[in-house]
C-alpha cells in the first residue's frame, strides 16, 4: 500500500479546471487550453506522499527549473509561456506557478546517467548491465561511467514505481524515429547540465526529463521539455569535493528524509501497511536547507 497519506483537496479557482493532483504538482487548465502547473511544498519518499511539507520547496523547484530552461533553450525549447498567476488564484501561488503550452506528451521517463547509483547500480550488480546496456567490470557505487547513457523508464502513477525499460522497448512504443530523438536530446541536455554543474563544484549523477510535442502553425511538431527540469527532485546532485566511489554519496536532495524514515526514531516499517509518520522539525529544516543550497550553488543566486 502507498500513495497519499492525506490527499489534498484541490484549490478552486474561477476559470480554471483542476485536472490532476500529483506528488508535488497540481495541474489545471484555463479557458485558452493552457496548462497551469502549481508546485506545492509536498514531498514524497518510498512511494508515499508524506503528511509533512517542506517550506519553500515548490518555489525552489519552480525557480530552479526556470533557470535551467534558460540554460538549455538552444538544445530544447520548454513548455513555459509565463509565470503570471491566474486571476483569482491564491497569493501563495506566486513563485510556484507556470503557465504552459499543452503538449502531446511522450509516455516515457527519459533518464540520463553519468554515474552508477540507485536502480542502475542494483541491475549492474546482478548482470553488469543498466537497462540492458552492457557496462565494464569493476564499477562500484558512485563510479563515473565511461560515457553518459540513456536509460528510459515507464512513467508510474502516484504510489507506483517507475519501471526501467530497454531502448528497444521505447522504440517499439513510440517508433524508432522518436526514440532516437529522445535519446539524442536527453543526452545533449544532460551533457550541458553536467558541465554547468561541474563548474560550480556539483556532480550531476543522473536526471530524468519529460518531453512532449508542441504542434506549431503549419503542422510542425517540436520536441519540448516539460514538467520540472534538473531539480533535486528529478536529479541526483552530489558535492564534487566529497565524491568517493564505493559508498553512498552525500547529496542535495531528500535523502535525509529517507534516512530518518528508515531509522529507529521513525518507528516505521516501509514494507508494512501503515503510512509513514510526520517528519520532525530538524529533518524539515535540514531538508529545506539542502534544497536552498542546491539552488544557490547551481545558479549562483541567493535564495530569499
CSV table of N, CA and C in Angstrom, one decimal, residues 44-214:
chain,number,residue,atom,x,y,z
A,44,UNK,N,7.8,13.4,-1.1
A,44,UNK,CA,7.4,12.0,-1.1
A,44,UNK,C,8.7,11.2,-0.8
A,45,UNK,N,8.5,10.0,-0.4
A,45,UNK,CA,9.6,9.0,-0.1
A,45,UNK,C,9.0,7.6,-0.1
A,46,UNK,N,9.7,6.7,-0.6
A,46,UNK,CA,9.2,5.3,-0.6
A,46,UNK,C,7.8,5.1,-1.1
A,47,UNK,N,7.5,5.9,-2.2
A,47,UNK,CA,6.2,5.8,-2.9
A,47,UNK,C,5.0,6.4,-2.1
A,48,UNK,N,5.3,7.1,-1.0
A,48,UNK,CA,4.3,7.8,-0.2
A,48,UNK,C,4.5,9.3,-0.4
A,49,UNK,N,3.4,10.0,-0.5
A,49,UNK,CA,3.4,11.4,-0.4
A,49,UNK,C,3.2,11.7,1.1
A,50,UNK,N,4.2,12.3,1.7
A,50,UNK,CA,4.2,12.4,3.2
A,50,UNK,C,3.2,13.5,3.7
A,51,UNK,N,2.9,13.3,5.0
A,51,UNK,CA,1.9,14.3,5.6
A,51,UNK,C,2.6,15.6,5.9
A,52,UNK,N,3.9,15.7,5.8
A,52,UNK,CA,4.6,16.9,6.2
A,52,UNK,C,5.2,17.6,5.0
A,53,UNK,N,5.0,18.9,5.0
A,53,UNK,CA,5.5,19.7,3.8
A,53,UNK,C,6.9,20.3,4.2
A,54,UNK,N,7.7,20.7,3.2
A,54,UNK,CA,9.0,21.3,3.3
A,54,UNK,C,8.8,22.8,2.9
A,55,UNK,N,8.9,23.7,3.8
A,55,UNK,CA,8.6,25.1,3.4
A,55,UNK,C,9.5,25.6,2.2
A,56,UNK,N,8.8,26.3,1.3
A,56,UNK,CA,9.5,26.9,0.1
A,56,UNK,C,9.9,25.9,-1.0
A,57,UNK,N,9.7,24.6,-0.7
A,57,UNK,CA,10.2,23.6,-1.7
A,57,UNK,C,9.6,23.8,-3.1
A,58,UNK,N,8.3,24.1,-3.2
A,58,UNK,CA,7.7,24.3,-4.5
A,58,UNK,C,8.3,25.5,-5.2
A,59,UNK,N,8.5,26.5,-4.5
A,59,UNK,CA,9.1,27.7,-5.2
A,59,UNK,C,10.6,27.5,-5.6
A,60,UNK,N,11.3,26.8,-4.8
A,60,UNK,CA,12.7,26.5,-5.2
A,60,UNK,C,12.7,25.6,-6.4
A,61,UNK,N,11.9,24.6,-6.5
A,61,UNK,CA,11.8,23.7,-7.7
A,61,UNK,C,11.4,24.5,-8.9
A,62,UNK,N,10.5,25.4,-8.8
A,62,UNK,CA,10.0,26.2,-9.9
A,62,UNK,C,11.1,27.2,-10.4
A,63,UNK,N,11.7,27.9,-9.5
A,63,UNK,CA,12.7,28.9,-9.9
A,63,UNK,C,13.9,28.2,-10.4
A,64,UNK,N,14.3,27.1,-9.9
A,64,UNK,CA,15.5,26.4,-10.4
A,64,UNK,C,15.2,25.8,-11.8
A,65,UNK,N,14.0,25.3,-12.0
A,65,UNK,CA,13.6,24.8,-13.3
A,65,UNK,C,13.6,26.0,-14.4
A,66,UNK,N,13.1,27.1,-14.0
A,66,UNK,CA,13.1,28.3,-14.9
A,66,UNK,C,14.6,28.6,-15.3
A,67,UNK,N,15.5,28.6,-14.3
A,67,UNK,CA,16.9,28.9,-14.6
A,67,UNK,C,17.5,27.9,-15.6
A,68,UNK,N,17.2,26.7,-15.3
A,68,UNK,CA,17.7,25.6,-16.2
A,68,UNK,C,17.1,25.7,-17.6
A,69,UNK,N,15.8,26.0,-17.7
A,69,UNK,CA,15.2,26.1,-19.0
A,69,UNK,C,15.9,27.2,-19.9
A,70,UNK,N,16.4,28.3,-19.2
A,70,UNK,CA,17.1,29.3,-19.9
A,70,UNK,C,18.5,28.8,-20.4
A,71,UNK,N,19.1,28.0,-19.6
A,71,UNK,CA,20.4,27.5,-20.0
A,71,UNK,C,20.4,26.5,-21.1
A,72,UNK,N,19.2,25.9,-21.3
A,72,UNK,CA,19.0,24.8,-22.3
A,72,UNK,C,18.2,25.1,-23.5
A,73,UNK,N,17.9,26.4,-23.6
A,73,UNK,CA,16.9,26.8,-24.6
A,73,UNK,C,17.3,26.5,-26.1
A,74,UNK,N,18.7,26.5,-26.3
A,74,UNK,CA,19.1,26.3,-27.7
A,74,UNK,C,19.2,24.8,-28.0
A,75,UNK,N,19.1,23.9,-27.0
A,75,UNK,CA,19.0,22.5,-27.2
A,75,UNK,C,17.6,21.9,-27.3
A,76,UNK,N,16.7,22.5,-26.5
A,76,UNK,CA,15.3,22.1,-26.4
A,76,UNK,C,14.5,23.2,-25.9
A,77,UNK,N,13.4,23.6,-26.6
A,77,UNK,CA,12.5,24.6,-26.0
A,77,UNK,C,11.8,24.0,-24.8
A,78,UNK,N,11.3,24.9,-24.0
A,78,UNK,CA,10.5,24.5,-22.8
A,78,UNK,C,9.0,24.8,-23.1
A,79,UNK,N,8.2,24.2,-22.3
A,79,UNK,CA,6.7,24.4,-22.4
A,79,UNK,C,6.3,25.7,-21.7
A,80,UNK,N,7.1,26.4,-21.0
A,80,UNK,CA,6.7,27.6,-20.2
A,80,UNK,C,6.3,28.7,-21.1
A,81,UNK,N,5.1,29.3,-20.9
A,81,UNK,CA,4.7,30.5,-21.6
A,81,UNK,C,4.8,31.7,-20.7
A,82,UNK,N,4.5,31.6,-19.4
A,82,UNK,CA,4.6,32.7,-18.5
A,82,UNK,C,4.6,32.2,-17.1
A,83,UNK,N,4.9,33.1,-16.1
A,83,UNK,CA,4.8,32.8,-14.7
A,83,UNK,C,3.7,33.6,-14.0
A,84,UNK,N,2.8,34.2,-14.8
A,84,UNK,CA,1.8,35.0,-14.3
A,84,UNK,C,0.8,34.2,-13.5
A,85,UNK,N,0.4,34.7,-12.4
A,85,UNK,CA,-0.6,34.0,-11.5
A,85,UNK,C,-2.0,34.2,-12.1
A,86,UNK,N,-2.8,33.2,-12.4
A,86,UNK,CA,-4.2,33.4,-12.9
A,86,UNK,C,-5.0,34.3,-12.0
A,87,UNK,N,-5.9,35.1,-12.5
A,87,UNK,CA,-6.8,35.9,-11.8
A,87,UNK,C,-7.6,35.1,-10.8
A,88,UNK,N,-7.7,35.5,-9.6
A,88,UNK,CA,-8.4,34.8,-8.6
A,88,UNK,C,-7.7,33.7,-7.8
A,89,UNK,N,-6.4,33.4,-8.3
A,89,UNK,CA,-5.7,32.4,-7.6
A,89,UNK,C,-5.1,32.8,-6.3
A,90,UNK,N,-4.8,31.9,-5.3
A,90,UNK,CA,-4.3,32.4,-4.0
A,90,UNK,C,-3.0,33.1,-4.2
A,91,UNK,N,-2.7,34.0,-3.3
A,91,UNK,CA,-1.4,34.7,-3.3
A,91,UNK,C,-0.2,33.7,-3.1
A,92,UNK,N,-0.5,32.6,-2.5
A,92,UNK,CA,0.6,31.6,-2.2
A,92,UNK,C,1.1,31.0,-3.5
A,93,UNK,N,0.3,31.1,-4.6
A,93,UNK,CA,0.8,30.6,-5.9
A,93,UNK,C,2.0,31.4,-6.5
A,94,UNK,N,2.3,32.5,-6.0
A,94,UNK,CA,3.4,33.4,-6.5
A,94,UNK,C,4.7,32.6,-6.4
A,95,UNK,N,5.4,32.6,-7.5
A,95,UNK,CA,6.7,32.0,-7.5
A,95,UNK,C,6.7,30.5,-7.7
A,96,UNK,N,5.6,29.9,-7.7
A,96,UNK,CA,5.5,28.4,-7.8
A,96,UNK,C,4.6,28.0,-9.0
A,97,UNK,N,4.2,29.0,-9.8
A,97,UNK,CA,3.2,28.7,-10.9
A,97,UNK,C,3.8,28.9,-12.2
A,98,UNK,N,3.6,28.0,-13.1
A,98,UNK,CA,4.0,28.0,-14.5
A,98,UNK,C,2.8,27.9,-15.4
A,99,UNK,N,2.6,28.8,-16.4
A,99,UNK,CA,1.6,28.7,-17.4
A,99,UNK,C,2.3,28.1,-18.6
A,100,UNK,N,1.8,27.0,-19.1
A,100,UNK,CA,2.5,26.2,-20.0
A,100,UNK,C,1.7,25.8,-21.3
A,101,UNK,N,2.4,25.6,-22.4
A,101,UNK,CA,1.7,25.0,-23.5
A,101,UNK,C,1.3,23.6,-23.3
A,102,UNK,N,0.1,23.3,-23.7
A,102,UNK,CA,-0.4,21.9,-23.6
A,102,UNK,C,0.3,21.1,-24.7
A,103,UNK,N,1.0,20.0,-24.3
A,103,UNK,CA,1.8,19.2,-25.2
A,103,UNK,C,1.2,17.9,-25.4
A,104,UNK,N,1.6,17.2,-26.5
A,104,UNK,CA,1.3,15.8,-26.7
A,104,UNK,C,2.4,15.0,-26.1
A,105,UNK,N,2.2,14.6,-24.8
A,105,UNK,CA,3.3,14.1,-24.0
A,105,UNK,C,3.7,12.7,-24.5
A,106,UNK,N,5.0,12.5,-24.4
A,106,UNK,CA,5.6,11.2,-24.7
A,106,UNK,C,5.6,10.3,-23.4
A,107,UNK,N,5.0,9.1,-23.5
A,107,UNK,CA,4.8,8.4,-22.2
A,107,UNK,C,6.1,7.6,-21.8
A,108,UNK,N,7.2,8.4,-21.7
A,108,UNK,CA,8.5,7.8,-21.3
A,108,UNK,C,9.2,8.7,-20.4
A,109,UNK,N,9.7,8.2,-19.3
A,109,UNK,CA,10.7,9.0,-18.4
A,109,UNK,C,12.0,8.9,-19.1
A,110,UNK,N,12.6,10.0,-19.5
A,110,UNK,CA,13.9,10.0,-20.2
A,110,UNK,C,15.0,10.2,-19.2
A,111,UNK,N,15.7,9.2,-18.9
A,111,UNK,CA,16.7,9.2,-17.8
A,111,UNK,C,18.1,9.2,-18.4
A,112,UNK,N,18.9,10.1,-18.0
A,112,UNK,CA,20.3,10.0,-18.4
A,112,UNK,C,21.2,9.8,-17.1
A,113,UNK,N,22.1,8.9,-17.3
A,113,UNK,CA,23.0,8.5,-16.1
A,113,UNK,C,24.5,8.8,-16.6
A,114,UNK,N,25.2,9.5,-15.7
A,114,UNK,CA,26.6,9.6,-15.9
A,114,UNK,C,27.4,8.9,-14.9
A,115,UNK,N,26.7,8.5,-13.8
A,115,UNK,CA,27.4,7.8,-12.7
A,115,UNK,C,26.5,6.6,-12.3
A,116,UNK,N,27.1,5.6,-11.6
A,116,UNK,CA,26.4,4.4,-11.3
A,116,UNK,C,25.9,4.5,-9.9
A,117,UNK,N,24.5,4.5,-9.7
A,117,UNK,CA,23.9,4.5,-8.4
A,117,UNK,C,22.5,4.1,-8.5
A,118,UNK,N,21.7,4.0,-7.4
A,118,UNK,CA,20.3,3.8,-7.5
A,118,UNK,C,19.9,2.5,-8.1
A,119,UNK,N,18.8,2.5,-8.9
A,119,UNK,CA,18.4,1.2,-9.5
A,119,UNK,C,19.4,0.8,-10.6
A,120,UNK,N,20.2,1.7,-11.2
A,120,UNK,CA,21.2,1.3,-12.1
A,120,UNK,C,22.3,0.4,-11.5
A,121,UNK,N,22.6,0.8,-10.3
A,121,UNK,CA,23.6,0.0,-9.5
A,121,UNK,C,23.1,-1.4,-9.2
A,122,UNK,N,21.8,-1.4,-8.8
A,122,UNK,CA,21.2,-2.7,-8.4
A,122,UNK,C,21.2,-3.7,-9.6
A,123,UNK,N,20.9,-3.2,-10.8
A,123,UNK,CA,20.9,-4.0,-12.0
A,123,UNK,C,22.3,-4.4,-12.4
A,124,UNK,N,23.2,-3.4,-12.3
A,124,UNK,CA,24.6,-3.7,-12.7
A,124,UNK,C,25.2,-4.8,-11.8
A,125,UNK,N,24.9,-4.8,-10.5
A,125,UNK,CA,25.5,-5.8,-9.6
A,125,UNK,C,25.0,-7.2,-9.9
A,126,UNK,N,23.8,-7.3,-10.6
A,126,UNK,CA,23.3,-8.6,-11.0
A,126,UNK,C,23.8,-9.1,-12.3
A,127,UNK,N,23.8,-8.1,-13.3
A,127,UNK,CA,24.0,-8.5,-14.7
A,127,UNK,C,25.1,-7.8,-15.4
A,128,UNK,N,25.7,-6.8,-14.8
A,128,UNK,CA,26.7,-5.9,-15.4
A,128,UNK,C,26.1,-5.1,-16.6
A,129,UNK,N,24.8,-4.8,-16.4
A,129,UNK,CA,24.1,-4.0,-17.4
A,129,UNK,C,23.2,-3.0,-16.7
A,130,UNK,N,22.8,-1.9,-17.4
A,130,UNK,CA,21.8,-1.0,-16.9
A,130,UNK,C,20.8,-0.8,-18.1
A,131,UNK,N,19.6,-1.1,-17.8
A,131,UNK,CA,18.6,-1.1,-18.9
A,131,UNK,C,19.0,-1.9,-20.1
A,132,UNK,N,19.7,-3.0,-19.9
A,132,UNK,CA,20.2,-3.8,-21.0
A,132,UNK,C,21.5,-3.4,-21.6
A,133,UNK,N,22.0,-2.2,-21.2
A,133,UNK,CA,23.3,-1.7,-21.8
A,133,UNK,C,24.5,-2.3,-21.0
A,134,UNK,N,25.3,-3.0,-21.7
A,134,UNK,CA,26.5,-3.6,-21.1
A,134,UNK,C,27.5,-2.6,-20.6
A,135,UNK,N,28.0,-2.7,-19.3
A,135,UNK,CA,29.0,-1.8,-18.8
A,135,UNK,C,30.2,-2.6,-18.4
A,136,UNK,N,31.3,-2.0,-18.3
A,136,UNK,CA,32.6,-2.7,-17.9
A,136,UNK,C,32.6,-3.3,-16.5
A,137,UNK,N,33.4,-4.2,-16.2
A,137,UNK,CA,33.6,-4.8,-14.9
A,137,UNK,C,34.3,-3.7,-14.0
A,138,UNK,N,34.1,-3.9,-12.7
A,138,UNK,CA,34.9,-3.1,-11.7
A,138,UNK,C,34.2,-1.9,-11.3
A,139,UNK,N,33.0,-1.5,-11.7
A,139,UNK,CA,32.3,-0.3,-11.3
A,139,UNK,C,31.7,-0.5,-9.9
A,140,UNK,N,31.7,0.5,-9.1
A,140,UNK,CA,31.1,0.5,-7.8
A,140,UNK,C,30.1,1.6,-7.6
A,141,UNK,N,29.5,1.6,-6.5
A,141,UNK,CA,28.5,2.7,-6.1
A,141,UNK,C,29.2,4.1,-6.3
A,142,UNK,N,28.7,4.9,-7.2
A,142,UNK,CA,29.2,6.2,-7.4
A,142,UNK,C,30.3,6.3,-8.5
A,143,UNK,N,30.6,5.2,-9.2
A,143,UNK,CA,31.6,5.3,-10.3
A,143,UNK,C,31.1,6.1,-11.4
A,144,UNK,N,32.0,6.9,-12.0
A,144,UNK,CA,31.6,7.6,-13.2
A,144,UNK,C,31.6,6.6,-14.4
A,145,UNK,N,30.6,6.7,-15.2
A,145,UNK,CA,30.5,5.8,-16.4
A,145,UNK,C,31.5,6.2,-17.5
A,146,UNK,N,31.9,5.3,-18.3
A,146,UNK,CA,32.8,5.6,-19.5
A,146,UNK,C,32.2,6.8,-20.3
A,147,UNK,N,30.9,6.8,-20.5
A,147,UNK,CA,30.1,7.8,-21.2
A,147,UNK,C,28.7,7.8,-20.6
A,148,UNK,N,28.0,9.0,-20.6
A,148,UNK,CA,26.6,9.0,-20.2
A,148,UNK,C,25.8,8.1,-21.0
A,149,UNK,N,24.8,7.5,-20.4
A,149,UNK,CA,23.9,6.5,-21.1
A,149,UNK,C,22.4,7.0,-20.9
A,150,UNK,N,21.6,6.6,-21.9
A,150,UNK,CA,20.2,6.8,-21.9
A,150,UNK,C,19.5,5.6,-21.4
A,151,UNK,N,18.8,5.7,-20.2
A,151,UNK,CA,18.2,4.6,-19.6
A,151,UNK,C,16.7,4.9,-19.3
A,152,UNK,N,15.8,4.7,-20.3
A,152,UNK,CA,14.4,5.2,-20.1
A,152,UNK,C,13.7,4.3,-19.1
A,153,UNK,N,12.5,4.9,-18.7
A,153,UNK,CA,11.6,4.2,-17.8
A,153,UNK,C,10.2,4.5,-18.1
A,154,UNK,N,9.3,3.7,-17.8
A,154,UNK,CA,7.9,3.9,-17.9
A,154,UNK,C,7.4,4.9,-16.8
A,155,UNK,N,6.5,5.7,-17.0
A,155,UNK,CA,6.0,6.7,-16.0
A,155,UNK,C,4.9,6.0,-15.2
A,156,UNK,N,5.1,6.0,-13.9
A,156,UNK,CA,4.2,5.3,-13.0
A,156,UNK,C,3.2,6.3,-12.4
A,157,UNK,N,2.0,5.8,-12.0
A,157,UNK,CA,1.1,6.6,-11.2
A,157,UNK,C,1.5,6.8,-9.8
A,158,UNK,N,0.9,7.8,-9.1
A,158,UNK,CA,1.3,8.0,-7.7
A,158,UNK,C,1.2,6.8,-6.9
A,159,UNK,N,2.2,6.5,-6.2
A,159,UNK,CA,2.2,5.3,-5.3
A,159,UNK,C,2.8,4.0,-6.0
A,160,UNK,N,3.2,4.2,-7.3
A,160,UNK,CA,3.8,3.0,-8.0
A,160,UNK,C,5.2,3.4,-8.4
A,161,UNK,N,6.0,2.4,-8.7
A,161,UNK,CA,7.4,2.6,-9.1
A,161,UNK,C,7.5,2.8,-10.6
A,162,UNK,N,8.3,3.8,-11.0
A,162,UNK,CA,8.7,3.8,-12.4
A,162,UNK,C,9.5,2.5,-12.7
A,163,UNK,N,9.3,2.0,-13.9
A,163,UNK,CA,10.0,0.7,-14.3
A,163,UNK,C,11.0,0.9,-15.4
A,164,UNK,N,12.2,0.6,-15.2
A,164,UNK,CA,13.2,0.7,-16.3
A,164,UNK,C,12.9,-0.2,-17.4
A,165,UNK,N,13.1,0.4,-18.6
A,165,UNK,CA,12.8,-0.4,-19.9
A,165,UNK,C,14.0,-0.2,-20.8
A,166,UNK,N,14.1,-1.1,-21.8
A,166,UNK,CA,15.2,-1.0,-22.8
A,166,UNK,C,14.9,0.0,-23.8
A,167,UNK,N,15.9,0.5,-24.5
A,167,UNK,CA,15.7,1.4,-25.6
A,167,UNK,C,14.9,0.8,-26.7
A,168,UNK,N,15.1,-0.5,-26.9
A,168,UNK,CA,14.3,-1.2,-27.9
A,168,UNK,C,12.8,-1.2,-27.6
A,169,UNK,N,12.4,-1.3,-26.3
A,169,UNK,CA,11.0,-1.2,-25.9
A,169,UNK,C,10.5,0.2,-26.1
A,170,UNK,N,11.3,1.2,-25.9
A,170,UNK,CA,10.8,2.6,-26.2
A,170,UNK,C,10.6,2.7,-27.7
A,171,UNK,N,11.5,2.2,-28.5
A,171,UNK,CA,11.3,2.3,-29.9
A,171,UNK,C,10.0,1.6,-30.4
A,172,UNK,N,9.7,0.5,-29.7
A,172,UNK,CA,8.5,-0.3,-30.0
A,172,UNK,C,7.3,0.5,-29.7
A,173,UNK,N,7.3,1.3,-28.5
A,173,UNK,CA,6.2,2.0,-28.1
A,173,UNK,C,5.9,3.3,-28.9
A,174,UNK,N,7.0,4.0,-29.2
A,174,UNK,CA,6.8,5.4,-29.8
A,174,UNK,C,7.4,5.5,-31.2
A,175,UNK,N,8.0,4.4,-31.7
A,175,UNK,CA,8.6,4.5,-33.0
A,175,UNK,C,10.1,4.8,-33.0
A,176,UNK,N,10.8,4.2,-33.9
A,176,UNK,CA,12.3,4.4,-34.0
A,176,UNK,C,12.7,5.8,-34.1
A,177,UNK,N,12.0,6.6,-34.9
A,177,UNK,CA,12.5,8.0,-35.1
A,177,UNK,C,12.3,8.8,-33.8
A,178,UNK,N,11.2,8.7,-33.1
A,178,UNK,CA,11.0,9.5,-31.9
A,178,UNK,C,11.9,8.9,-30.8
A,179,UNK,N,12.1,7.6,-30.7
A,179,UNK,CA,13.0,7.1,-29.7
A,179,UNK,C,14.5,7.6,-29.9
A,180,UNK,N,14.9,7.7,-31.1
A,180,UNK,CA,16.2,8.3,-31.4
A,180,UNK,C,16.3,9.7,-31.0
A,181,UNK,N,15.3,10.5,-31.3
A,181,UNK,CA,15.2,11.9,-31.0
A,181,UNK,C,15.2,12.1,-29.4
A,182,UNK,N,14.5,11.2,-28.7
A,182,UNK,CA,14.5,11.3,-27.3
A,182,UNK,C,15.9,11.0,-26.7
A,183,UNK,N,16.6,10.0,-27.2
A,183,UNK,CA,17.9,9.7,-26.7
A,183,UNK,C,18.9,10.8,-27.0
A,184,UNK,N,18.9,11.3,-28.2
A,184,UNK,CA,19.8,12.3,-28.6
A,184,UNK,C,19.6,13.6,-27.8
A,185,UNK,N,18.4,14.0,-27.6
A,185,UNK,CA,18.1,15.2,-26.9
A,185,UNK,C,18.4,15.1,-25.4
A,186,UNK,N,18.0,13.9,-24.8
A,186,UNK,CA,18.3,13.7,-23.4
A,186,UNK,C,19.7,13.7,-23.1
A,187,UNK,N,20.6,13.1,-23.9
A,187,UNK,CA,22.0,13.1,-23.6
A,187,UNK,C,22.6,14.5,-23.9
A,188,UNK,N,22.1,15.2,-24.9
A,188,UNK,CA,22.7,16.5,-25.1
A,188,UNK,C,22.4,17.5,-24.0
A,189,UNK,N,21.1,17.4,-23.5
A,189,UNK,CA,20.7,18.2,-22.3
A,189,UNK,C,21.5,17.8,-21.1
A,190,UNK,N,21.6,16.5,-20.8
A,190,UNK,CA,22.4,16.0,-19.7
A,190,UNK,C,23.9,16.6,-19.7
A,191,UNK,N,24.5,16.4,-20.9
A,191,UNK,CA,25.9,16.8,-21.0
A,191,UNK,C,26.1,18.3,-20.8
A,192,UNK,N,25.1,19.1,-21.3
A,192,UNK,CA,25.2,20.6,-21.0
A,192,UNK,C,25.0,20.9,-19.5
A,193,UNK,N,24.1,20.2,-18.9
A,193,UNK,CA,23.8,20.5,-17.5
A,193,UNK,C,24.9,19.9,-16.6
A,194,UNK,N,25.5,18.8,-17.0
A,194,UNK,CA,26.6,18.2,-16.2
A,194,UNK,C,27.8,19.2,-16.2
A,195,UNK,N,28.1,19.8,-17.4
A,195,UNK,CA,29.2,20.7,-17.5
A,195,UNK,C,29.0,22.0,-16.7
A,196,UNK,N,27.8,22.5,-16.7
A,196,UNK,CA,27.4,23.7,-15.9
A,196,UNK,C,27.6,23.4,-14.4
A,197,UNK,N,27.0,22.2,-14.0
A,197,UNK,CA,27.1,21.9,-12.6
A,197,UNK,C,28.5,21.7,-12.2
A,198,UNK,N,29.3,21.0,-13.0
A,198,UNK,CA,30.7,20.7,-12.6
A,198,UNK,C,31.5,22.0,-12.4
A,199,UNK,N,31.2,23.1,-13.2
A,199,UNK,CA,31.9,24.3,-13.0
A,199,UNK,C,31.5,24.9,-11.6
A,200,UNK,N,30.4,24.5,-11.0
A,200,UNK,CA,30.0,25.0,-9.7
A,200,UNK,C,30.3,24.1,-8.6
A,201,UNK,N,31.1,23.1,-8.9
A,201,UNK,CA,31.5,22.1,-7.8
A,201,UNK,C,30.4,21.1,-7.5
A,202,UNK,N,29.6,20.8,-8.4
A,202,UNK,CA,28.5,19.9,-8.2
A,202,UNK,C,28.5,18.8,-9.3
A,203,UNK,N,28.4,17.5,-8.9
A,203,UNK,CA,28.3,16.4,-9.8
A,203,UNK,C,26.8,16.2,-10.1
A,204,UNK,N,26.4,16.1,-11.4
A,204,UNK,CA,25.1,15.7,-11.8
A,204,UNK,C,25.2,14.2,-12.1
A,205,UNK,N,24.8,13.3,-11.1
A,205,UNK,CA,25.0,11.9,-11.3
A,205,UNK,C,24.0,11.3,-12.3
A,206,UNK,N,22.7,11.7,-12.2
A,206,UNK,CA,21.7,11.3,-13.1
A,206,UNK,C,20.5,12.2,-13.0
A,207,UNK,N,19.7,12.1,-14.0
A,207,UNK,CA,18.5,13.0,-14.0
A,207,UNK,C,17.4,12.4,-14.9
A,208,UNK,N,16.2,12.9,-14.8
A,208,UNK,CA,15.1,12.4,-15.7
A,208,UNK,C,14.4,13.6,-16.3
A,209,UNK,N,14.0,13.5,-17.5
A,209,UNK,CA,13.3,14.5,-18.2
A,209,UNK,C,12.0,14.0,-18.7
A,210,UNK,N,11.0,14.9,-18.9
A,210,UNK,CA,9.8,14.5,-19.6
A,210,UNK,C,9.7,15.4,-20.8
A,211,UNK,N,9.3,14.8,-21.9
A,211,UNK,CA,9.2,15.6,-23.2
A,211,UNK,C,7.7,15.4,-23.8
A,212,UNK,N,7.4,16.4,-24.6
A,212,UNK,CA,6.1,16.3,-25.3
A,212,UNK,C,6.3,17.0,-26.6
A,213,UNK,N,5.4,16.9,-27.5
A,213,UNK,CA,5.5,17.5,-28.8
A,213,UNK,C,4.5,18.7,-28.9
A,214,UNK,N,5.1,19.9,-29.3
A,214,UNK,CA,4.3,21.1,-29.4
A,214,UNK,C,4.0,21.2,-30.9
